Coordinates of C-alpha atoms in Angstrom, one line a residue:
Chain N
X259 CA -4.9 -22.8 -6.8
X260 CA -6.9 -20.2 -8.7
X261 CA -9.6 -20.3 -6.0
X262 CA -7.1 -19.0 -3.5
X263 CA -6.9 -15.7 -5.5
X264 CA -9.7 -14.2 -3.5
X265 CA -7.7 -14.9 -0.3
X266 CA -4.8 -13.1 -2.0
X267 CA -7.0 -10.2 -2.9
X268 CA -8.2 -10.1 0.8
X269 CA -4.6 -10.1 2.0
X270 CA -3.7 -7.4 -0.4
X271 CA -6.7 -5.3 0.9
X272 CA -5.6 -6.0 4.5
X273 CA -2.0 -4.9 3.7
X274 CA -3.3 -1.7 2.0
X275 CA -5.5 -0.9 4.9
X276 CA -3.9 -2.2 8.1
X277 CA -0.3 -1.1 7.5
X278 CA -1.7 2.3 8.4
X279 CA -2.4 1.0 11.9
X280 CA 1.2 0.2 12.4
X281 CA 3.1 3.0 10.7
X282 CA 0.3 5.5 9.8
X283 CA 1.0 7.8 12.7
X284 CA 4.8 7.7 12.1
X285 CA 4.5 8.3 8.3
X286 CA 1.9 11.0 8.7
X287 CA 4.0 12.8 11.3
X288 CA 7.0 12.5 8.8
X289 CA 9.1 10.7 11.3
X290 CA 9.5 7.6 9.2
X291 CA 9.5 7.5 5.4
X292 CA 6.8 5.6 3.7
X293 CA 9.4 3.4 1.8
X294 CA 11.1 2.4 5.1
X295 CA 7.8 1.7 6.7
X296 CA 6.6 -0.4 3.8
X297 CA 9.8 -2.6 3.7
X298 CA 9.8 -3.2 7.5
X299 CA 6.1 -4.0 7.6
X300 CA 6.4 -6.4 4.7
X301 CA 9.3 -8.3 6.2
X302 CA 7.9 -8.5 9.7
X303 CA 4.4 -9.4 8.6
X304 CA 5.9 -12.3 6.7
X305 CA 7.8 -13.5 9.7
X306 CA 4.9 -13.0 12.1
X307 CA 2.5 -14.6 9.7
X308 CA 4.5 -17.7 9.2
X309 CA 5.4 -18.2 12.8
X310 CA 2.3 -17.1 14.7
X311 CA -0.3 -17.0 11.9
X312 CA -1.4 -20.7 11.9
X313 CA -3.2 -20.3 15.3
X314 CA -5.5 -17.6 13.9
X315 CA -6.0 -19.5 10.7
X316 CA -7.3 -22.5 12.7
X317 CA -9.6 -20.3 14.8
X318 CA -11.3 -18.6 11.8
X319 CA -11.4 -21.9 10.1
X320 CA -13.4 -23.3 12.9
X321 CA -15.8 -20.2 13.0
X322 CA -17.2 -20.8 9.5
X323 CA -15.9 -24.3 8.9
X324 CA -16.2 -23.6 5.2
X325 CA -15.6 -27.0 3.6
X326 CA -15.9 -26.1 -0.1
X327 CA -13.1 -24.3 -2.0
X328 CA -15.7 -22.4 -4.0
X329 CA -17.5 -21.4 -0.9
X330 CA -14.2 -20.2 0.7
X331 CA -13.4 -18.3 -2.4
X332 CA -16.7 -16.5 -2.4
X333 CA -16.6 -15.7 1.3
X334 CA -13.0 -14.3 1.0
X335 CA -14.0 -12.4 -2.1
X336 CA -17.0 -10.8 -0.4
X337 CA -14.8 -9.8 2.6
X338 CA -12.1 -8.4 0.2
X339 CA -14.6 -6.4 -1.8
X340 CA -16.0 -4.9 1.4
X341 CA -12.5 -4.0 2.7
X342 CA -11.5 -2.5 -0.7
X343 CA -14.7 -0.4 -0.9
X344 CA -14.1 0.9 2.6
X345 CA -10.5 1.6 1.9
X346 CA -11.5 3.5 -1.3
X347 CA -13.5 5.7 1.1
X348 CA -10.3 6.2 3.2
X349 CA -12.0 4.5 6.1
X350 CA -9.7 2.2 8.3
X351 CA -12.1 -0.8 8.3
X352 CA -11.6 -4.0 10.2
X353 CA -10.8 -7.0 8.1
X354 CA -11.6 -9.2 11.0
X355 CA -15.2 -7.9 10.9
X356 CA -15.4 -8.3 7.2
X357 CA -14.2 -11.9 7.4
X358 CA -16.4 -12.7 10.4
X359 CA -19.4 -11.2 8.5
X360 CA -18.6 -13.4 5.5
X361 CA -18.0 -16.6 7.5
X362 CA -21.3 -16.1 9.4
X363 CA -23.1 -15.4 6.1
X364 CA -21.7 -18.7 4.7
X365 CA -23.0 -20.5 7.9
X366 CA -26.4 -19.0 7.4
X367 CA -26.4 -19.8 3.7
X368 CA -25.3 -23.4 4.2
X369 CA -27.6 -24.0 7.2
X370 CA -24.7 -24.8 9.5
X371 CA -24.9 -23.8 13.1
X372 CA -22.9 -20.7 14.2
X373 CA -19.8 -21.6 16.2
X374 CA -20.6 -19.4 19.2
X375 CA -17.7 -20.7 21.1
X376 CA -15.4 -19.1 18.5
X377 CA -17.5 -16.0 17.8
X378 CA -18.0 -14.7 21.3
X379 CA -14.3 -14.2 22.2
X380 CA -13.8 -12.5 18.9
X381 CA -16.7 -10.1 19.4
X382 CA -15.6 -9.4 23.0
X383 CA -12.1 -8.6 21.6
X384 CA -13.7 -6.1 19.2
X385 CA -14.6 -4.0 22.3
X386 CA -11.7 -4.9 24.6
X387 CA -8.9 -4.2 22.2
X388 CA -9.6 -0.5 21.5
X389 CA -10.3 0.0 25.2
X390 CA -7.1 -1.6 26.3
X391 CA -5.2 0.4 23.7
X392 CA -6.7 3.6 25.0
X393 CA -5.7 2.7 28.6
X394 CA -2.3 1.7 27.4
X395 CA -1.8 5.0 25.6
X396 CA -2.8 7.0 28.6
X397 CA -0.5 5.1 30.9
X398 CA 2.5 5.3 28.5
X399 CA 1.8 9.0 27.9
X400 CA 2.1 9.8 31.7
X401 CA 5.1 7.5 32.1
X402 CA 6.9 9.3 29.2
X403 CA 5.9 12.7 30.5
X404 CA 7.3 11.8 34.0
X405 CA 10.6 10.5 32.5
X406 CA 11.0 13.5 30.2
X407 CA 10.4 15.9 33.0
X408 CA 13.3 14.4 34.9
X409 CA 15.8 14.2 32.0
X410 CA 17.2 17.1 30.0
X411 CA 17.4 15.5 26.6
X412 CA 18.0 17.8 23.7
X413 CA 15.0 18.1 21.3
X414 CA 17.1 16.8 18.4
X415 CA 18.3 13.8 20.4
X416 CA 14.7 13.1 21.5
X417 CA 13.6 13.4 17.9
X418 CA 16.1 10.8 16.8
X419 CA 15.4 8.5 19.7
X420 CA 11.7 8.6 18.7
X421 CA 12.5 8.0 15.1
X422 CA 14.4 4.8 16.0
X423 CA 11.7 3.9 18.6
X424 CA 8.9 4.3 16.0
X425 CA 10.8 1.8 13.7
X426 CA 11.3 -0.7 16.5
X427 CA 7.6 -0.6 17.8
X428 CA 6.4 -0.5 14.2
X429 CA 8.4 -3.7 13.4
X430 CA 7.0 -5.3 16.6
X431 CA 3.5 -4.2 15.6
X432 CA 4.0 -5.6 12.0
X433 CA 5.0 -8.9 13.5
X434 CA 1.9 -8.9 15.7
X435 CA -0.2 -7.9 12.8
X436 CA 1.1 -10.8 10.7
X437 CA 0.5 -13.2 13.5
X438 CA -2.9 -11.9 14.3
X439 CA -4.4 -11.3 10.9
X440 CA -3.4 -14.4 9.0
X441 CA -6.6 -16.1 10.1
X442 CA -8.6 -13.2 8.6
X443 CA -6.9 -13.5 5.2
X444 CA -6.7 -17.2 4.6
X445 CA -8.6 -18.8 7.6
X446 CA -11.7 -19.6 5.5
X447 CA -9.6 -21.9 3.3
X448 CA -8.3 -24.0 6.2
X449 CA -10.8 -26.8 5.8
X450 CA -10.9 -26.9 2.0
X451 CA -7.9 -29.1 1.5
X452 CA -6.2 -26.8 -1.0
X453 CA -2.7 -27.5 0.5
X454 CA -1.3 -30.7 1.9
X455 CA 1.1 -31.2 4.8
X456 CA 4.6 -32.0 3.8
X457 CA 8.0 -32.3 5.5
X458 CA 10.9 -29.9 4.9
X459 CA 14.3 -30.8 6.4
X460 CA 12.5 -33.0 9.0
X461 CA 10.1 -30.2 9.9
X462 CA 6.4 -30.7 9.2
X463 CA 4.9 -27.8 7.2
X464 CA 1.1 -27.8 8.0
X465 CA -1.6 -26.6 5.6
X466 CA -2.3 -23.6 7.9
X467 CA 1.4 -22.6 7.7
X468 CA 1.5 -22.8 3.9
X469 CA -1.7 -20.7 3.8
X470 CA -0.1 -18.2 6.2
X471 CA 2.9 -17.9 4.0
X472 CA 0.7 -17.2 1.0
X473 CA -1.4 -14.7 3.0
X474 CA 1.6 -12.9 4.3
X475 CA 3.0 -12.4 0.8
X476 CA -0.4 -10.9 -0.3
X477 CA -0.4 -8.6 2.7
X478 CA 3.2 -7.4 1.9
X479 CA 2.1 -6.7 -1.7
X480 CA -0.9 -4.6 -0.4
X481 CA 1.4 -2.7 2.0
X482 CA 3.8 -1.7 -0.8
X483 CA 1.3 -0.8 -3.4
X484 CA -1.7 0.8 -1.8
X485 CA -1.3 1.7 1.9
X486 CA -0.1 5.3 1.7
X487 CA -3.5 7.1 1.5
X488 CA -4.9 5.3 4.6
X489 CA -1.7 5.9 6.5
X490 CA -2.2 9.6 6.1
X491 CA -5.9 9.3 7.1
X492 CA -5.1 7.4 10.3
X493 CA -2.1 9.5 11.2
X494 CA -3.4 13.0 10.6
X495 CA -7.2 13.1 10.1
X496 CA -8.4 11.6 13.4
X497 CA -6.2 13.7 15.7
X498 CA -3.1 15.6 14.9
X499 CA -0.3 13.6 16.4
X500 CA 3.2 14.7 17.4
X501 CA 6.1 12.3 17.2
X502 CA 5.9 11.3 20.9
X503 CA 2.1 10.6 20.6
X504 CA 2.8 8.6 17.5
X505 CA 5.4 6.5 19.3
X506 CA 3.1 5.9 22.3
X507 CA 0.0 5.0 20.2
X508 CA 1.9 2.5 18.1
X509 CA 3.6 1.0 21.2
X510 CA 0.3 0.6 23.0
X511 CA -1.4 -0.9 19.9
X512 CA 1.5 -3.3 19.3
X513 CA 1.4 -4.6 22.9
X514 CA -2.3 -5.2 22.7
X515 CA -2.1 -6.9 19.3
X516 CA 0.6 -9.2 20.6
X517 CA -1.3 -9.9 23.8
X518 CA -4.3 -11.1 21.8
X519 CA -2.0 -12.9 19.4
X520 CA -0.7 -15.0 22.3
X521 CA -4.3 -15.7 23.3
X522 CA -5.1 -16.9 19.8
X523 CA -7.8 -14.3 19.2
X524 CA -7.6 -12.3 16.0
X525 CA -8.4 -8.7 16.8
X526 CA -8.7 -5.7 14.5
X527 CA -5.6 -3.6 14.3
X528 CA -7.9 -0.8 12.9
X529 CA -9.9 -0.8 16.2
X530 CA -6.8 -1.1 18.2
X531 CA -5.1 2.0 16.6
X532 CA -8.3 4.1 16.9
X533 CA -8.4 3.2 20.6
X534 CA -4.7 4.1 21.0
X535 CA -5.0 7.4 19.2
X536 CA -8.2 8.2 21.1
X537 CA -6.4 7.6 24.4
X538 CA -3.8 10.2 23.4
X539 CA -6.5 12.6 22.3
X540 CA -8.2 12.3 25.7
X541 CA -5.1 13.1 27.7
X542 CA -4.3 16.0 25.4
X543 CA -7.9 17.4 25.6
X544 CA -10.9 15.9 23.8
X545 CA -11.3 19.0 21.6
X546 CA -8.2 17.9 19.6
X547 CA -10.1 14.8 18.3
X548 CA -11.9 15.4 15.0
X549 CA -15.2 13.9 16.1
X550 CA -16.6 13.9 12.5
X551 CA -13.7 11.6 11.3
X552 CA -14.1 9.4 14.4
X553 CA -17.8 9.1 13.7
X554 CA -17.1 8.0 10.1
X555 CA -14.7 5.3 11.5
X556 CA -17.2 4.0 14.0
X557 CA -19.8 3.9 11.2
X558 CA -17.3 1.9 9.2
X559 CA -17.1 -0.6 12.1
X560 CA -20.9 -1.1 12.2
X561 CA -21.3 -1.2 8.4
X562 CA -18.4 -3.6 7.7
X563 CA -19.8 -6.9 9.0
X564 CA -23.3 -6.1 7.7
X565 CA -22.0 -5.2 4.2
X566 CA -19.7 -8.2 4.1
X567 CA -22.5 -10.5 5.1
X568 CA -24.8 -9.1 2.5
X569 CA -22.2 -9.3 -0.3
X570 CA -21.3 -12.8 0.7
X571 CA -24.9 -14.1 0.7
X572 CA -25.5 -12.5 -2.7
X573 CA -22.2 -13.9 -4.1
X574 CA -22.9 -17.4 -2.7
X575 CA -26.3 -17.3 -4.4
X576 CA -24.8 -16.2 -7.7
X577 CA -21.9 -18.6 -7.5
X578 CA -24.3 -21.5 -6.8
X579 CA -27.1 -20.7 -9.2
X580 CA -25.4 -18.8 -12.0
X581 CA -22.0 -20.5 -12.2
X582 CA -23.3 -23.8 -10.8
X583 CA -20.5 -24.2 -8.3
X584 CA -20.7 -26.2 -5.0
X585 CA -20.4 -23.5 -2.4
X586 CA -21.4 -26.0 0.3
X587 CA -20.4 -29.6 0.3
X588 CA -23.2 -32.1 0.7
X589 CA -22.8 -35.6 2.0
X590 CA -24.9 -38.7 1.6
X591 CA -25.9 -39.7 5.1
X592 CA -26.5 -43.2 6.6
X593 CA -30.2 -43.1 5.8
X594 CA -29.5 -42.3 2.1
X595 CA -30.5 -38.7 2.4
X596 CA -28.3 -35.7 1.5
X597 CA -27.2 -33.1 4.0
X598 CA -24.4 -30.8 4.9
X599 CA -21.8 -32.3 7.2
X600 CA -23.3 -31.0 10.5
X601 CA -26.7 -32.2 9.3
X602 CA -25.4 -35.8 9.1
X603 CA -23.8 -35.4 12.5
X604 CA -27.2 -35.2 14.1
X605 CA -27.1 -38.9 15.0
X606 CA -26.3 -40.2 11.5
X607 CA -23.0 -41.4 10.0
X608 CA -21.6 -39.7 6.9
X609 CA -21.2 -42.3 4.1
X610 CA -19.5 -40.3 1.4
X611 CA -19.1 -36.9 -0.1
X612 CA -21.7 -36.3 -2.8
X613 CA -20.2 -36.5 -6.2
X614 CA -22.9 -34.9 -8.4
Chain T
X160 CA 25.9 4.3 19.9
X161 CA 27.4 7.6 18.9
X162 CA 27.0 7.0 15.1
X163 CA 23.3 6.7 15.6
X164 CA 23.1 10.3 16.8
X165 CA 26.0 11.8 14.9
X166 CA 24.0 14.4 12.9
X167 CA 22.0 15.4 16.0
X168 CA 25.2 15.8 18.1
X169 CA 26.7 18.0 15.4
X170 CA 23.6 20.1 15.1
X171 CA 23.3 20.4 18.9
X172 CA 26.8 21.7 19.0
X173 CA 26.2 24.2 16.1
X174 CA 23.0 25.4 17.7
X175 CA 24.6 26.0 21.1
X176 CA 27.5 27.8 19.3
X177 CA 24.9 29.9 17.4
X178 CA 23.2 31.0 20.6
X179 CA 26.5 31.7 22.4
X180 CA 27.7 33.7 19.4
X181 CA 24.7 36.1 19.7
X182 CA 25.6 36.7 23.3
X183 CA 29.3 37.2 22.2
X184 CA 28.2 39.8 19.6
X185 CA 26.3 41.9 22.1
X186 CA 29.2 41.7 24.6
X187 CA 31.7 42.7 21.9
X188 CA 29.3 45.6 20.9
X189 CA 29.3 46.8 24.4
X190 CA 33.1 46.6 24.6
X191 CA 33.4 48.4 21.3
X192 CA 31.2 51.2 22.3
X193 CA 33.1 51.5 25.6
X194 CA 36.3 52.0 23.5
X195 CA 34.5 54.5 21.3
X196 CA 33.6 56.5 24.5
X197 CA 37.2 56.3 25.6
X198 CA 38.3 57.9 22.3
X199 CA 39.9 54.8 20.9
X200 CA 38.5 54.6 17.3
X201 CA 41.0 52.0 16.2
X202 CA 40.1 49.7 19.1
X203 CA 36.4 50.2 18.2
X204 CA 37.0 49.4 14.5
X205 CA 39.0 46.3 15.3
X206 CA 36.1 44.9 17.4
X207 CA 33.6 46.1 14.9
X208 CA 35.2 44.0 12.1
X209 CA 35.3 41.0 14.5
X210 CA 31.6 41.4 15.0
X211 CA 31.0 41.6 11.2
X212 CA 33.0 38.5 10.6
X213 CA 31.2 36.6 13.4
X214 CA 27.8 37.7 12.0
X215 CA 28.8 36.3 8.6
X216 CA 29.8 32.9 10.2
X217 CA 26.6 32.8 12.2
X218 CA 24.5 33.4 9.0
X219 CA 26.2 30.3 7.5
X220 CA 25.6 28.2 10.6
X221 CA 21.9 29.2 10.7
X222 CA 21.5 28.4 7.0
X223 CA 23.2 25.0 7.5
X224 CA 21.0 24.2 10.5
X225 CA 17.8 25.0 8.7
X226 CA 18.8 23.1 5.6
X227 CA 19.8 20.0 7.6
X228 CA 16.5 20.0 9.4
X229 CA 14.5 20.1 6.2
X230 CA 16.8 17.8 4.2
X231 CA 16.9 15.1 6.9
X232 CA 13.3 15.8 7.9
X233 CA 14.3 16.3 11.5
X234 CA 12.0 17.5 14.4
X235 CA 8.9 17.7 12.2
X236 CA 6.8 18.9 15.1
X237 CA 9.0 21.9 16.0
X238 CA 10.9 22.5 12.8
X239 CA 8.8 25.5 11.7
X240 CA 9.1 27.0 15.2
X241 CA 12.8 26.5 15.3
X242 CA 13.2 28.1 11.9
X243 CA 11.1 31.0 13.0
X244 CA 13.1 31.4 16.2
X245 CA 16.4 31.4 14.4
X246 CA 15.0 34.0 12.1
X247 CA 14.0 36.3 15.0
X248 CA 17.4 35.8 16.7
X249 CA 19.2 36.5 13.5
X250 CA 17.8 40.1 13.6
X251 CA 19.9 40.8 16.7
X252 CA 23.4 40.5 15.0
X253 CA 22.0 42.2 11.9
X254 CA 20.9 45.2 13.9
X255 CA 24.2 45.3 15.9
X256 CA 26.1 45.5 12.6
X257 CA 23.8 48.2 11.3
X258 CA 24.4 50.2 14.5
X259 CA 28.1 49.8 14.2
X260 CA 27.9 51.1 10.6
X261 CA 25.8 54.1 11.9
X262 CA 28.6 54.9 14.4
X263 CA 31.3 54.5 11.8
X264 CA 29.4 56.4 9.1
X265 CA 27.9 59.2 11.1
X266 CA 30.7 59.6 13.6
X267 CA 28.2 60.2 16.5
X268 CA 29.5 62.4 19.2
X269 CA 28.5 61.2 22.7
X270 CA 29.0 63.9 25.3
X271 CA 30.8 62.9 28.4
X272 CA 27.7 63.6 30.6
X273 CA 25.6 60.7 29.0
X274 CA 28.4 58.1 29.0
X275 CA 27.2 56.7 32.4
X276 CA 23.5 56.3 31.2
X277 CA 24.7 54.8 27.9
X278 CA 27.0 52.3 29.7
X279 CA 24.1 51.3 32.0
X280 CA 21.8 50.8 28.9
X281 CA 24.4 48.6 27.2
X282 CA 25.0 46.6 30.4
X283 CA 21.3 46.0 30.7
X284 CA 21.0 45.0 27.0
X285 CA 23.8 42.5 27.5
X286 CA 22.2 41.0 30.6
X287 CA 18.9 40.7 28.7
X288 CA 20.3 39.1 25.6
X289 CA 22.3 36.6 27.7
X290 CA 19.0 35.6 29.5
X291 CA 17.3 35.2 26.0
X292 CA 20.1 32.9 25.0
X293 CA 19.7 30.9 28.3
X294 CA 16.0 30.6 27.4
X295 CA 16.9 29.4 23.9
X296 CA 19.1 26.7 25.4
X297 CA 16.3 25.8 27.8
X298 CA 13.8 25.5 25.0
X299 CA 15.9 22.6 23.6
X300 CA 17.0 20.9 26.8
X301 CA 15.0 22.1 29.8
X302 CA 11.5 23.1 28.8
X303 CA 10.4 23.7 32.4
X304 CA 12.8 26.6 32.7
X305 CA 11.6 28.5 29.6
X306 CA 8.7 30.3 31.4
X307 CA 10.9 31.6 34.2
X308 CA 13.7 32.7 31.9
X309 CA 11.2 34.4 29.5
X310 CA 9.7 36.3 32.4
X311 CA 13.2 37.4 33.4
X312 CA 13.7 38.7 29.9
X313 CA 10.5 40.7 30.0
X314 CA 11.5 42.2 33.4
X315 CA 15.0 43.1 32.0
X316 CA 13.4 44.7 28.9
X317 CA 11.3 46.8 31.2
X318 CA 14.4 47.8 33.0
X319 CA 16.1 48.7 29.7
X320 CA 13.1 50.9 28.9
X321 CA 13.6 52.8 32.1
X322 CA 17.3 53.3 31.3
X323 CA 16.4 54.4 27.8
X324 CA 14.0 57.0 29.3
X325 CA 16.7 58.2 31.7
X326 CA 19.3 58.5 28.8
X327 CA 16.8 60.4 26.6
X328 CA 15.9 62.7 29.5
X329 CA 19.5 63.4 30.1
X330 CA 20.1 64.1 26.4
X331 CA 17.2 66.6 26.2
X332 CA 18.3 68.3 29.5
X333 CA 21.8 69.0 28.1
X334 CA 22.9 72.2 26.3
X335 CA 23.2 70.7 22.8
X336 CA 21.7 71.8 19.5
X337 CA 18.5 70.1 18.5
X338 CA 20.1 68.3 15.6
X339 CA 22.7 66.7 17.9
X340 CA 19.9 65.8 20.4
X341 CA 17.9 64.1 17.7
X342 CA 21.0 62.3 16.5
X343 CA 21.6 60.9 20.0
X344 CA 17.9 60.1 20.4
X345 CA 17.8 58.0 17.2
X346 CA 20.9 56.0 18.4
X347 CA 19.5 55.4 21.9
X348 CA 16.2 54.3 20.3
X349 CA 18.1 51.8 18.2
X350 CA 19.7 50.3 21.3
X351 CA 16.3 50.1 23.0
X352 CA 15.0 48.3 19.8
X353 CA 17.6 45.6 20.3
X354 CA 16.2 45.1 23.8
X355 CA 12.7 44.9 22.3
X356 CA 13.9 42.2 19.9
X357 CA 15.2 40.2 22.9
X358 CA 11.7 40.5 24.4
X359 CA 10.1 39.4 21.1
X360 CA 12.3 36.3 21.0
X361 CA 11.3 35.5 24.6
X362 CA 7.6 35.8 23.7
X363 CA 8.1 33.4 20.7
X364 CA 10.0 31.0 23.0
X365 CA 7.1 31.0 25.5
X366 CA 4.6 30.2 22.7
X367 CA 6.8 27.5 21.2
X368 CA 7.4 25.9 24.6
X369 CA 3.7 25.9 25.3
X370 CA 3.1 24.2 21.9
X371 CA 5.7 21.5 22.7
X372 CA 4.1 20.8 26.1
X373 CA 0.5 20.2 24.7

């Protein structure tokens, strides 16, 4: 179980960083208190993670197909360190990119082929999700503007309506975040056999669901202990948001996250929220966007998978050669030679797992 | 559903009452001065004390509104603007009370010949302040009307300036000693300043409304 700690650390990092994508704008605009946001996010992430999370866990599991517990530990640790470092710099990084960077680094290190069928939809989603969020924000902005111009709602009533609205869309977003990001947190452990399927009151609890529950708890801990600073960065540094814009951006982001969640593609909530906030900035006039902060965020996107991959390869090397751990399982093939699992699949039958 | 918006409903009512009270104060002031012109000092004093009491109640309502907004962290986007607006509006009852005190303390003598001009000036002031209050209501409920109402206020203030000029011209064309003329001039200027405050409030409303629209 100790090997799972790096997954817990990654979950904690994700909670600290990505809660800002759900409630950052609301907390920064002082419409929702941080404590309220943290409690709602924790509960909904747990629910979303346990119910929807296993789909994402299986997809990320297939991407790297990491079959060694020590390898999964190292990959998750590398991703977590990357996210933590970027979070320290107050940059809303993508945990998806960090995990994908680590998983690909493991594939490279182990000599396994890259699962392009899993990778391509994820990479497309990296670009599609912020774009869809921006479009969603623009559409919602004009819809709300039209509705408000035809209704004479008092400022105080509108304020209270938005306050409740931010909590509702924030809870929806947290549900989608939990469902979407569980693969990023614990997906690399899916083929390591750390948990075993069991039945509870006649209902089968799969390994992926148990991993998701653990990941969701870790995320909740991250939300409650370390997310305040990033919330303020997302909510006020990129573009100054009023309450209405905060509501629209979270609603747009939540819809897109949920949409990709149903499609089983883990997307980055960091990219989604930047797209949503950018959409609002565009309709309000591009000069309201702080381009320097936006530039730092985009740099974070590019740097994250590269840094994660570099740290992962370095860590795998150290774990294998210094601590003498099996970061890649090797198998004895039918001809007596030793290879990784895909190596044996090239026309040879796997005889047994190497025990040395 | 009402319990979800209880605080907001209460505040909305208090805010509407606050704006209406400013209109009431100016209306009562006009009535009181009318009685003063008609040599009814007791009637004037009675209404003057009503105005003073109303001003005190308004100060408490204003304080409560601002405190509630900050305590409950309401309308974070417009809170400072609303506080500033209430501060500007609060100057109107304060100045009315000061002018009433001036009349009581200095026992200003208004010659019969300028009563007409003075009544016109007060009437114009009341119309302007009522338009300012309509613009205030609009700022909270009907943002699209703020611009038109604010423009009306500015036109009405210009009309008040003309009436002030006519009143002063009349004062200085009358056969009065210079001290009396200057005494009347100072009082007429004070009324015109009230009209200026209405215009100032309308300008703030225009800016705040534009900020809310962006």
